[in-house]
PDB file of C-alpha atoms in Angstrom:
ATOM      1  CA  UNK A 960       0.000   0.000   0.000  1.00 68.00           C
ATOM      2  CA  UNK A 961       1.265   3.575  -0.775  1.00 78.00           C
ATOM      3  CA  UNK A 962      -0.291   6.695   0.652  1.00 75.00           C
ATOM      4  CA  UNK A 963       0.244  10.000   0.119  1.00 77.00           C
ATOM      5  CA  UNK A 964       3.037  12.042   1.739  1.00 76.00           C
ATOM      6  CA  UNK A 965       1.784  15.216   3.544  1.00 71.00           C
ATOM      7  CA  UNK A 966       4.262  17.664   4.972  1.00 72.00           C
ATOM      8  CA  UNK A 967       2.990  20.277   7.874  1.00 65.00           C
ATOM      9  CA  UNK A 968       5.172  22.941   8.851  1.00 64.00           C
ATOM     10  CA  UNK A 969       3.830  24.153  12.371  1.00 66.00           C
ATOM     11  CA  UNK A 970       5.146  27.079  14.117  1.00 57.00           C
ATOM     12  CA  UNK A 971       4.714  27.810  17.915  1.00 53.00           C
ATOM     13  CA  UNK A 972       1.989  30.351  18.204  1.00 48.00           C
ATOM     14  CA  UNK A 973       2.012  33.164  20.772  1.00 45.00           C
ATOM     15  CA  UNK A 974      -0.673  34.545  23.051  1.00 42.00           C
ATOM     16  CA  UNK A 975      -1.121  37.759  21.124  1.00 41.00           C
ATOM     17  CA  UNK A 976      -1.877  35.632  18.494  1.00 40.00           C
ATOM     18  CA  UNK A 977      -5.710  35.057  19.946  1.00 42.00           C
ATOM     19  CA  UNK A 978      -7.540  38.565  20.523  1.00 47.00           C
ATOM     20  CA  UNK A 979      -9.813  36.306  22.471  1.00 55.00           C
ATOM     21  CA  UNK A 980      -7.225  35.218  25.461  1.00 65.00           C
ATOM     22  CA  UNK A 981      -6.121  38.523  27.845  1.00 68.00           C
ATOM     23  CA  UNK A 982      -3.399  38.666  30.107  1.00 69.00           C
ATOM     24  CA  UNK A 983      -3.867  39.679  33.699  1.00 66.00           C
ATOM     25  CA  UNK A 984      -1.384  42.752  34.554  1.00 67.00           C
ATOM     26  CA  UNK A 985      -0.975  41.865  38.068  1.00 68.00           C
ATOM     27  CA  UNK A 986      -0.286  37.355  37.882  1.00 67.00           C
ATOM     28  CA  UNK A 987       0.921  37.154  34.250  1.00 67.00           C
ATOM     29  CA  UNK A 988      -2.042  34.653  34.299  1.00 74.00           C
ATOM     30  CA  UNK A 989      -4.685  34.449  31.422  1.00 78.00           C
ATOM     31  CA  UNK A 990      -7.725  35.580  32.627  1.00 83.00           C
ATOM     32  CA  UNK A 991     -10.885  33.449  32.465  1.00 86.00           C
ATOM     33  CA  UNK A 992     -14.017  33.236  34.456  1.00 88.00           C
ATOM     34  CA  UNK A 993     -14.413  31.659  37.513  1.00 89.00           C
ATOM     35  CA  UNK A 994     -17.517  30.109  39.299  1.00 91.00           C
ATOM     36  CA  UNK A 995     -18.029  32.915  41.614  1.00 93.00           C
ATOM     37  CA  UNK A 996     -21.378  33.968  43.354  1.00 95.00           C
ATOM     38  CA  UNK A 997     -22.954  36.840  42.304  1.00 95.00           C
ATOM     39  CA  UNK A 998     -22.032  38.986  44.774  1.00 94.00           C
ATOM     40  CA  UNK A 999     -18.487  38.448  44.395  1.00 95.00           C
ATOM     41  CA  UNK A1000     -19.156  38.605  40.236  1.00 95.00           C
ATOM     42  CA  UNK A1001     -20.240  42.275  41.481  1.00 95.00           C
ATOM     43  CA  UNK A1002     -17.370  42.778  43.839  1.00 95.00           C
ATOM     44  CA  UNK A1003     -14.853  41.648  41.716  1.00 94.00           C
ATOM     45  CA  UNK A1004     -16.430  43.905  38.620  1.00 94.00           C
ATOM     46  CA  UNK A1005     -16.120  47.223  40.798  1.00 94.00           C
ATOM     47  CA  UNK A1006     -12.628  46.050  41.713  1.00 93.00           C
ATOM     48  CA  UNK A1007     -11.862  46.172  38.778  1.00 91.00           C
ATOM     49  CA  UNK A1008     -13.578  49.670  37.682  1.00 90.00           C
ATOM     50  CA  UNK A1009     -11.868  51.226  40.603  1.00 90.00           C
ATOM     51  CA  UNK A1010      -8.239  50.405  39.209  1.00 89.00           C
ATOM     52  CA  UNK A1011      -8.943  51.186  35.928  1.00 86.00           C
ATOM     53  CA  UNK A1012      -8.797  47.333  34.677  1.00 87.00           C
ATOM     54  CA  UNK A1013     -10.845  46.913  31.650  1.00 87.00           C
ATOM     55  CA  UNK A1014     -10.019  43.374  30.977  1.00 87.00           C
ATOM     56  CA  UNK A1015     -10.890  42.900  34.182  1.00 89.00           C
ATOM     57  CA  UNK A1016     -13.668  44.839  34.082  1.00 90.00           C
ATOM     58  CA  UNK A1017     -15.444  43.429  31.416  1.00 89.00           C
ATOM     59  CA  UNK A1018     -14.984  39.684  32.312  1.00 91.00           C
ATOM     60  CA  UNK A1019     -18.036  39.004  33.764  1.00 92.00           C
ATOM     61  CA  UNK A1020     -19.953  41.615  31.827  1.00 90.00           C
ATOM     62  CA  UNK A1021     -22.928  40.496  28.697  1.00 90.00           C
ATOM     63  CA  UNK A1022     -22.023  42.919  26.451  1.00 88.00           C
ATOM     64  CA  UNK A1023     -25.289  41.794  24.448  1.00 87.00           C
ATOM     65  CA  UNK A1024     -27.397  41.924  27.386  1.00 86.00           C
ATOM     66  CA  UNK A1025     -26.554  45.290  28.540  1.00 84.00           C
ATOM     67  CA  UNK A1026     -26.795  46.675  24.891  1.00 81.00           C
ATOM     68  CA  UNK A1027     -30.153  44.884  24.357  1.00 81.00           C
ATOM     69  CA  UNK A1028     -31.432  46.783  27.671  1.00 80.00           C
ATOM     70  CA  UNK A1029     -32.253  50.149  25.558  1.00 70.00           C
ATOM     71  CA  UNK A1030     -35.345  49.290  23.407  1.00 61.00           C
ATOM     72  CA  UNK A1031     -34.211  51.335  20.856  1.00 66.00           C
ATOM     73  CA  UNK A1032     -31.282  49.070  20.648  1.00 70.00           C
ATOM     74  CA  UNK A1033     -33.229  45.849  20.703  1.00 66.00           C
ATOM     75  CA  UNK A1034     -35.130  46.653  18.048  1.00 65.00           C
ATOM     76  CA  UNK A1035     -32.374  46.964  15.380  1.00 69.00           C
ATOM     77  CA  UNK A1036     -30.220  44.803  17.045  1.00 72.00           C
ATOM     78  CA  UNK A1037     -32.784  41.419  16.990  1.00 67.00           C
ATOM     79  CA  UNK A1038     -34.797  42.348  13.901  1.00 69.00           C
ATOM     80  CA  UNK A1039     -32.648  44.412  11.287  1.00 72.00           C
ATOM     81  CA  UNK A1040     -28.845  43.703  11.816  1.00 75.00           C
ATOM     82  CA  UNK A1041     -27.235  40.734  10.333  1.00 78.00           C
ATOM     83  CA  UNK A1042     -24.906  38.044  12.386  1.00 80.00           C
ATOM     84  CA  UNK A1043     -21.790  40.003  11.293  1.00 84.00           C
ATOM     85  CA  UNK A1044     -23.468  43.577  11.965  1.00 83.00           C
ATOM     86  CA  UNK A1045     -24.254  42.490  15.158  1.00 81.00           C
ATOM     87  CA  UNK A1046     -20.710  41.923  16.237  1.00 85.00           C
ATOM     88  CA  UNK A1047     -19.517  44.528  14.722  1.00 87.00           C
ATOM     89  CA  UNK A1048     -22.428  46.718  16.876  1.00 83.00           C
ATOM     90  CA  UNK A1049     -21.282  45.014  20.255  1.00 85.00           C
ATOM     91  CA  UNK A1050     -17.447  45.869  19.556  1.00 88.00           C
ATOM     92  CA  UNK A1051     -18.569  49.620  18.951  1.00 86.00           C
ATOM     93  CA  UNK A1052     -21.020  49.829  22.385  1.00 84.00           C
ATOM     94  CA  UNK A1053     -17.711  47.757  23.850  1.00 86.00           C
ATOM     95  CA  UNK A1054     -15.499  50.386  22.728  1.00 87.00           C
ATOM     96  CA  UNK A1055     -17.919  53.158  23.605  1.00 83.00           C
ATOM     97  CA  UNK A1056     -17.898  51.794  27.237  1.00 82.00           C
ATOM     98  CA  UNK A1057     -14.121  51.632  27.411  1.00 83.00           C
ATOM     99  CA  UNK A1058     -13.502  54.962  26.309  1.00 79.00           C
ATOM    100  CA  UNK A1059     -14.473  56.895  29.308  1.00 66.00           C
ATOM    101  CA  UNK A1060     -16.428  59.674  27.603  1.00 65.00           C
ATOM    102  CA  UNK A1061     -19.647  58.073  28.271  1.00 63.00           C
ATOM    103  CA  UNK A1062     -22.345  59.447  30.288  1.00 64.00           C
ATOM    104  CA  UNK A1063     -23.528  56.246  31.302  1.00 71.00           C
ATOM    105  CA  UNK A1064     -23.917  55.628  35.620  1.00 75.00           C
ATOM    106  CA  UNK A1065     -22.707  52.187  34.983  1.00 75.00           C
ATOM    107  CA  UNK A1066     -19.391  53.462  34.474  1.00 83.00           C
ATOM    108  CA  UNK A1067     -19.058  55.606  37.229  1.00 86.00           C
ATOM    109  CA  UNK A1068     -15.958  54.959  39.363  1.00 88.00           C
ATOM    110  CA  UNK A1069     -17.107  54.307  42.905  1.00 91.00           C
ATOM    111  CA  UNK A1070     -15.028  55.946  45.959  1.00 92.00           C
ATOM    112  CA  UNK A1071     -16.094  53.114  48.072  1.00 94.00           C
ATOM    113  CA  UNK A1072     -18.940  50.412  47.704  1.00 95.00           C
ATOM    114  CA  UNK A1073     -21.020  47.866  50.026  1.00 96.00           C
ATOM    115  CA  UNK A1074     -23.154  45.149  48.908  1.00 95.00           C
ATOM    116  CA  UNK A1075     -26.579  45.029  50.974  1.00 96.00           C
ATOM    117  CA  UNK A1076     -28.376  42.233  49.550  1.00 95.00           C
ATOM    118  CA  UNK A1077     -27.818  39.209  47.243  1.00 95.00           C
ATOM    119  CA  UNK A1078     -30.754  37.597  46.309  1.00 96.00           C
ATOM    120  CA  UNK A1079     -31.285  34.830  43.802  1.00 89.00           C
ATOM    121  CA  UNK A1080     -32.962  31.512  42.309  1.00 93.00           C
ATOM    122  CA  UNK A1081     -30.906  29.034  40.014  1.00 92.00           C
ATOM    123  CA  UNK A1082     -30.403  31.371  37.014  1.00 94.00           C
ATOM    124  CA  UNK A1083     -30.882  34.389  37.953  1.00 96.00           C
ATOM    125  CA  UNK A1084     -29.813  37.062  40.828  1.00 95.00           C
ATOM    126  CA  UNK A1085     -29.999  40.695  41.884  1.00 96.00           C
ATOM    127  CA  UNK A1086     -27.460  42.135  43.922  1.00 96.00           C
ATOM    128  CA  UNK A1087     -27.998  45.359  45.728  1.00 97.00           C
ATOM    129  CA  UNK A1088     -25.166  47.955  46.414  1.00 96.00           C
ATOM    130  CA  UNK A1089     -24.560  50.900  48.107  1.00 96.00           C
ATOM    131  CA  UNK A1090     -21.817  53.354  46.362  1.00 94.00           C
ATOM    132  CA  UNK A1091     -20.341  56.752  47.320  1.00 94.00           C
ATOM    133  CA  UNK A1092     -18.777  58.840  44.744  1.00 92.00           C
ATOM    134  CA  UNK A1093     -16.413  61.491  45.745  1.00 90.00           C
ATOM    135  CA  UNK A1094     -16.586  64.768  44.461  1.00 89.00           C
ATOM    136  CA  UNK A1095     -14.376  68.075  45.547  1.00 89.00           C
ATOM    137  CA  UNK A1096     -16.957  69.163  47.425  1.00 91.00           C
ATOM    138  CA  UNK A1097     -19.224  66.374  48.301  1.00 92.00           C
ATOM    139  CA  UNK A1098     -20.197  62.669  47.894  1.00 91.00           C
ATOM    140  CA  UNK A1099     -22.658  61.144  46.022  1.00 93.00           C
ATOM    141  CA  UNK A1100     -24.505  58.268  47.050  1.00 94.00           C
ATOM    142  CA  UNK A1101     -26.728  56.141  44.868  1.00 94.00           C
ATOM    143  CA  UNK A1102     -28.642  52.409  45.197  1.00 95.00           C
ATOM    144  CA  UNK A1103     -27.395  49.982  42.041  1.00 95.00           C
ATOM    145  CA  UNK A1104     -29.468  47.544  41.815  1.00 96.00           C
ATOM    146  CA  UNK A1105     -27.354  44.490  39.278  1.00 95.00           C
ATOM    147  CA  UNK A1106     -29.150  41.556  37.667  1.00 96.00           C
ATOM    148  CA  UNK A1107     -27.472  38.814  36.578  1.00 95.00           C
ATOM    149  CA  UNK A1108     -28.131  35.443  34.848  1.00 94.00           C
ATOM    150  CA  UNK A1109     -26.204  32.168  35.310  1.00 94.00           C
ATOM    151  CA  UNK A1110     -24.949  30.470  31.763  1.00 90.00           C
ATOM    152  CA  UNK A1111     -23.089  27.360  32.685  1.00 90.00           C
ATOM    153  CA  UNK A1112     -22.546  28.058  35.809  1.00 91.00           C
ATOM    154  CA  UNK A1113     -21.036  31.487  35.395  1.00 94.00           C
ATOM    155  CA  UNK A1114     -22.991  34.400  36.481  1.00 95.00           C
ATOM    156  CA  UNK A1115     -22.572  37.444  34.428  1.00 94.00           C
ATOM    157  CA  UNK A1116     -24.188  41.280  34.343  1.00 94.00           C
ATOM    158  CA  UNK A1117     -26.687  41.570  32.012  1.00 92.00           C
ATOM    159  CA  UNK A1118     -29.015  44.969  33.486  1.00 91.00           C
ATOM    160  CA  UNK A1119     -28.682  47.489  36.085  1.00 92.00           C
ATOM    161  CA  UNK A1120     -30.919  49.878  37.641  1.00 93.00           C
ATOM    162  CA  UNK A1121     -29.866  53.385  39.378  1.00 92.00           C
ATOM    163  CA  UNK A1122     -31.281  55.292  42.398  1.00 93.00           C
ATOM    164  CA  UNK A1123     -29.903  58.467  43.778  1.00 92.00           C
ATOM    165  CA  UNK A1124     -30.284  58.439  47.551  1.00 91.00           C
ATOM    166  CA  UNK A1125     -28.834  61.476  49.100  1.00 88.00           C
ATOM    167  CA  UNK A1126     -25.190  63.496  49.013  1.00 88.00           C
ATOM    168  CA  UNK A1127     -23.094  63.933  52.031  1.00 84.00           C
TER     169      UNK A1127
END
């Protein structure tokens, strides 16, 4: 029997060379997801915010979800943009988000935080936080209320909700 010779030239890849896999800063580790309760899914999220770590950030974040939130987003988004417009839509709100210049509450850096409440069934929670923001001449403190849904046993943001309380 004869068979045909086939010669493969492979290269070691590098970790650059998948946009998808991001490096921690601090451990040199790749960062993935971990099986964390909501609360600390929240916790580790406004970590994160507070030292400027958008990887980090983001890791537990639904991109989709949050984007879908605004009807008038939903609406294009599910009915009128193709697979590929659709990606191309979340990379842009993605982008949008990391850029600072939004207006959006959800990006607001918090001066100091404390989770009230957790509450939650098998696939979906709402966690309840308390957060000061510190201005020159006086803090801010509003309710965020975070829901969150559990895919394969990750839970990740998909909605928020906003209250001002007082200032102090």
């Amino acid at each position: 029997l004869t068979s045909n010779l086939l010669t493969l030239s492979v290269q070691a890849g590098t970790v650059a060379d998948d946009p998808a896999i991001v490096i921690d800063r601090e451990t040199g580790e790749v960062l993935q997801q971990q099986q964390l309760p909501p609360d600390e899914v929240i916790a580790y999220m406004l970590s994160a915010r507070q030292k400027g770590d958008w990887s980090k950030f983001f890791l537990y974040i639904d991109i989709e979800g949050l984007y879908t939130q605004d009807r008038g987003n939903e609406e294009s988004y599910i009915r009128r943009l193709s697979d590929r417009e659709r990606r191309e839509a979340l990379q842009r709100y993605r982008a949008a988000l990391a850029s600072e210049t939004s207006s959006d509450d959800f990006l607001l850096i918090p001066t100091t935080y404390e989770i009230q409440k957790t509450s939650y069934t098998p696939n979906e929670a709402t966690v309840l936080v308390i957060e000061k923001f510190a201005y020159t001449d006086f803090t801010e403190v509003k309710q965020y209320t975070y829901y969150l849904r559990r895919r394969d046993r990750i839970w990740t943001l998909y909605n928020y909700e906003v209250q001002n309380l007082r200032t102090e």
